[in-house]
Short mmCIF file of C-alpha atoms in Angstrom, two decimals:
data_model
loop_
_atom_site.label_atom_id
_atom_site.label_comp_id
_atom_site.label_asym_id
_atom_site.label_seq_id
_atom_site.Cartn_x
_atom_site.Cartn_y
_atom_site.Cartn_z
CA GLU H 1254 91.70 103.32 83.79
CA ILE H 1255 92.98 101.36 86.78
CA VAL H 1256 92.96 103.53 89.90
CA LEU H 1257 95.53 102.62 92.55
CA THR H 1258 94.72 103.66 96.10
CA GLN H 1259 97.53 103.59 98.64
CA SER H 1260 97.11 103.46 102.39
CA PRO H 1261 97.88 104.87 104.78
CA GLY H 1262 98.67 108.32 103.46
CA THR H 1263 101.36 108.76 106.08
CA LEU H 1264 103.07 106.16 108.24
CA SER H 1265 104.92 107.41 111.34
CA LEU H 1266 107.46 104.86 112.53
CA SER H 1267 110.81 104.64 114.28
CA PRO H 1268 114.03 103.21 112.81
CA GLY H 1269 114.11 99.46 113.29
CA GLU H 1270 110.34 99.09 113.03
CA ARG H 1271 108.50 97.21 110.32
CA ALA H 1272 106.50 99.10 107.69
CA ALA H 1273 103.63 97.67 105.66
CA LEU H 1274 102.30 99.79 102.80
CA SER H 1275 99.12 98.88 100.98
CA CYS H 1276 98.15 99.40 97.34
CA ARG H 1277 94.62 98.53 96.25
CA ALA H 1278 93.58 98.52 92.59
CA SER H 1279 90.13 99.38 91.23
CA GLN H 1280 90.33 96.28 89.02
CA SER H 1281 92.60 93.28 88.82
CA VAL H 1282 96.24 93.91 87.96
CA SER H 1283 98.47 91.17 86.64
CA SER H 1284 101.22 90.61 89.18
CA THR H 1285 103.68 90.78 86.30
CA TYR H 1286 102.99 94.48 85.97
CA LEU H 1287 102.96 95.87 89.51
CA ALA H 1288 105.93 97.91 90.73
CA TRP H 1289 106.95 99.96 93.75
CA TYR H 1290 109.11 103.07 93.69
CA GLN H 1291 110.79 105.09 96.43
CA GLN H 1292 111.16 108.86 96.07
CA LYS H 1293 113.16 111.22 98.23
CA PRO H 1294 112.87 115.03 98.06
CA SER H 1295 114.20 116.55 94.83
CA GLN H 1296 115.12 113.12 93.48
CA ALA H 1297 113.72 110.95 90.72
CA PRO H 1298 111.83 107.84 91.78
CA ARG H 1299 113.93 104.73 92.35
CA LEU H 1300 112.61 101.32 91.36
CA LEU H 1301 112.40 98.93 94.30
CA ILE H 1302 110.10 96.09 93.24
CA TYR H 1303 108.78 94.86 89.89
CA GLY H 1304 106.49 91.98 89.06
CA ALA H 1305 104.87 92.51 92.47
CA SER H 1306 107.64 90.67 94.34
CA SER H 1307 110.98 90.84 92.52
CA ARG H 1308 113.59 93.19 93.93
CA ALA H 1309 115.32 95.48 91.46
CA THR H 1310 119.10 95.40 91.15
CA GLY H 1311 120.86 96.62 94.28
CA ILE H 1312 117.76 96.81 96.46
CA PRO H 1313 118.34 95.50 100.01
CA ASP H 1314 116.44 92.39 101.06
CA ARG H 1315 114.65 94.28 103.83
CA PHE H 1316 112.32 95.43 101.02
CA SER H 1317 109.77 92.86 99.89
CA GLY H 1318 106.63 92.94 97.80
CA SER H 1319 103.62 90.66 97.83
CA GLY H 1320 100.05 90.41 96.67
CA SER H 1321 97.92 89.63 93.68
CA GLY H 1322 94.72 90.67 91.96
CA THR H 1323 93.68 93.96 93.53
CA ASP H 1324 95.69 93.95 96.77
CA PHE H 1325 99.42 94.46 96.96
CA THR H 1326 101.80 95.21 99.84
CA LEU H 1327 105.28 96.62 100.16
CA THR H 1328 106.98 95.58 103.41
CA ILE H 1329 110.14 97.08 104.85
CA SER H 1330 111.25 94.63 107.52
CA ARG H 1331 113.41 96.99 109.59
CA LEU H 1332 113.43 100.66 108.75
CA GLU H 1333 116.82 102.23 108.21
CA PRO H 1334 117.26 106.04 108.41
CA GLU H 1335 117.56 106.23 104.61
CA ASP H 1336 114.19 104.52 104.12
CA PHE H 1337 112.13 107.52 105.24
CA ALA H 1338 110.66 108.69 101.96
CA VAL H 1339 107.53 108.56 99.80
CA TYR H 1340 106.58 105.25 98.18
CA TYR H 1341 104.45 104.80 95.06
CA CYS H 1342 102.87 101.71 93.60
CA HIS H 1343 102.58 101.61 89.82
CA GLN H 1344 100.75 99.40 87.35
CA TYR H 1345 102.27 99.14 83.90
CA GLY H 1346 100.19 96.43 82.33
CA SER H 1347 97.08 98.30 81.26
CA SER H 1348 97.08 101.59 79.37
CA PRO H 1349 96.93 104.23 80.70
CA TRP H 1350 99.67 103.28 83.11
CA THR H 1351 98.89 104.65 86.56
CA PHE H 1352 100.51 105.39 89.90
CA GLY H 1353 99.09 105.42 93.39
CA GLN H 1354 98.99 108.73 95.21
CA GLY H 1355 101.87 107.73 97.47
CA THR H 1356 102.51 106.79 101.10
CA ARG H 1357 104.88 108.95 103.11
CA VAL H 1358 106.97 107.06 105.67
CA GLU H 1359 108.13 109.56 108.26
CA ILE H 1360 110.22 109.36 111.39
CA LYS H 1361 108.13 109.14 114.53
CA GLN L 499 124.05 101.39 81.64
CA VAL L 500 121.52 103.73 80.06
CA GLN L 501 121.44 107.26 81.45
CA LEU L 502 118.94 109.97 80.60
CA GLN L 503 119.01 113.75 80.93
CA GLU L 504 116.09 116.10 80.37
CA SER L 505 116.52 119.63 79.05
CA GLY L 506 114.26 122.48 78.08
CA PRO L 507 112.97 125.89 79.11
CA GLY L 508 111.91 126.18 82.71
CA LEU L 509 109.21 128.75 82.00
CA VAL L 510 106.48 128.55 79.38
CA LYS L 511 103.64 131.02 78.81
CA PRO L 512 100.02 129.86 78.93
CA SER L 513 98.64 128.68 75.56
CA GLU L 514 102.15 128.10 74.21
CA THR L 515 103.90 124.78 73.52
CA LEU L 516 106.14 123.11 76.07
CA SER L 517 109.14 121.42 74.44
CA LEU L 518 111.49 119.08 76.27
CA THR L 519 114.32 116.84 75.14
CA CYS L 520 115.66 113.67 76.72
CA SER L 521 119.27 112.88 75.84
CA VAL L 522 120.21 109.22 76.05
CA SER L 523 123.70 107.90 76.80
CA GLY L 524 124.97 104.40 77.38
CA GLY L 525 122.50 102.96 74.91
CA SER L 526 120.87 103.60 71.57
CA ILE L 527 117.38 104.94 71.18
CA THR L 528 117.00 102.66 68.15
CA ASP L 529 117.53 99.58 70.31
CA ASN L 530 114.20 97.78 70.42
CA SER L 531 115.11 96.04 73.65
CA PHE L 532 114.17 99.28 75.38
CA TYR L 533 111.10 101.46 75.49
CA TRP L 534 111.12 105.16 76.35
CA GLY L 535 108.67 107.43 78.09
CA TRP L 536 107.67 110.60 79.89
CA ILE L 537 106.21 111.05 83.37
CA ARG L 538 105.39 114.25 85.24
CA GLN L 539 104.87 115.32 88.83
CA PRO L 540 102.98 118.51 89.73
CA PRO L 541 104.36 120.37 92.74
CA GLY L 542 103.62 118.51 95.96
CA LYS L 543 101.67 115.80 94.13
CA GLY L 544 102.11 112.30 92.79
CA LEU L 545 103.37 110.87 89.53
CA GLU L 546 101.45 110.95 86.26
CA TRP L 547 102.43 108.82 83.27
CA ILE L 548 102.28 110.76 79.99
CA ALA L 549 103.46 108.48 77.19
CA ASN L 550 105.53 105.48 76.11
CA PHE L 551 107.01 104.47 72.82
CA THR L 552 109.33 101.99 71.21
CA TYR L 553 111.55 102.81 68.26
CA SER L 554 109.74 100.13 66.24
CA GLY L 555 106.61 102.27 66.43
CA SER L 556 104.44 101.31 69.37
CA THR L 557 103.26 104.53 71.01
CA TYR L 558 100.84 105.04 73.88
CA PHE L 559 99.55 108.27 75.43
CA ILE L 560 97.48 109.14 78.45
CA PRO L 561 94.00 109.90 77.03
CA SER L 562 93.61 113.18 78.91
CA LEU L 563 96.63 114.66 77.10
CA ASN L 564 96.45 112.67 73.87
CA SER L 565 95.40 115.52 71.61
CA ARG L 566 98.10 117.85 72.94
CA VAL L 567 101.11 115.52 73.07
CA THR L 568 103.67 114.85 70.36
CA ILE L 569 106.67 112.55 70.70
CA SER L 570 109.57 112.68 68.26
CA VAL L 571 112.92 110.96 67.93
CA ASP L 572 116.24 112.26 66.62
CA THR L 573 118.46 109.25 66.03
CA SER L 574 121.43 111.38 64.95
CA LYS L 575 121.48 112.98 68.40
CA ASN L 576 120.23 109.91 70.24
CA HIS L 577 117.49 111.85 71.93
CA PHE L 578 113.71 112.01 72.00
CA SER L 579 111.42 114.94 72.59
CA LEU L 580 108.09 115.79 74.14
CA LYS L 581 105.89 118.61 72.91
CA LEU L 582 102.79 119.58 74.86
CA SER L 583 100.64 122.22 73.22
CA SER L 584 98.20 124.78 74.65
CA VAL L 585 99.65 124.59 78.13
CA THR L 586 97.94 125.94 81.22
CA ALA L 587 99.01 126.32 84.84
CA ALA L 588 97.86 122.72 85.38
CA ASP L 589 100.80 121.59 83.25
CA THR L 590 103.29 123.01 85.76
CA ALA L 591 105.32 120.05 86.96
CA VAL L 592 108.66 118.31 87.11
CA TYR L 593 108.93 116.33 83.89
CA TYR L 594 110.91 113.09 83.86
CA CYS L 595 112.03 110.95 80.97
CA ALA L 596 112.68 107.29 81.63
CA SER L 597 113.38 104.01 79.93
CA GLY L 598 112.50 100.42 80.55
CA SER L 599 113.85 97.07 79.47
CA ALA L 600 111.64 95.43 76.85
CA PRO L 601 112.89 92.04 75.65
CA HIS L 602 109.71 91.81 73.56
CA TYR L 603 107.40 94.77 74.16
CA ALA L 604 104.72 93.75 71.67
CA SER L 605 104.10 90.42 73.41
CA GLY L 606 104.02 91.97 76.87
CA THR L 607 107.55 91.10 77.95
CA TYR L 608 108.81 94.32 79.48
CA PHE L 609 109.76 95.81 82.81
CA PRO L 610 108.87 99.08 84.57
CA PHE L 611 110.64 102.39 84.10
CA ASP L 612 114.25 102.16 85.30
CA PRO L 613 116.30 104.31 85.03
CA TRP L 614 114.80 107.81 85.14
CA GLY L 615 116.35 111.13 84.30
CA GLN L 616 116.85 113.62 87.12
CA GLY L 617 113.81 115.64 86.04
CA VAL L 618 113.31 119.19 84.83
CA GLN L 619 111.00 121.75 86.42
CA VAL L 620 108.61 123.44 84.01
CA THR L 621 106.46 126.33 85.18
CA VAL L 622 103.58 127.67 83.10
CA SER L 623 103.10 131.34 83.84
CA SER L 624 102.79 134.63 82.03
#
């Protein structure tokens, strides 16, 4: 099983700041099969990034994904008020599919 | 656009079987350009993938639940179901169904879960 470890657990930032969220895998993940989701309270997760760096339909370009192998990053260039949420990385290339434990981005 | 909606009892007794249904609209469950799945989220915790399947027959389960999970499909109602037997308090969670685009699932050409249903809370308690 591929374990995904996200850091930091919580990121305290102000609107307008840049956020960088890390996802480290216990073994190599094909970039084709690495995704990022955003989840707000009482809502289902929303797909942001697939294939490590491709934005899903309707996702603003302030969200970007990068990385390869065992190290991946989600960057939010300038935080908007609606971006404060929990973010999960997800690998869907090796069964069992797994999620990271999440990074909470909170308002400082 | 495919939309999904979970339904099922919100309370299940320990040792009994949890049964949930995911109703699909805007697409057909027999369409092999999609795959379907279940994910759960215990209260205050992260996401846990449970299972995936395609109508053509590819099915995958998380090993820790493999012996307790059953997936079934009702094409007449365009829905699929999850049954989880011998539940305990550890199975208390919000359960989501979801689908993903799969131009050719068997060869590895597929995309992550999107969209998801809104989720249904299931509590295991006597």
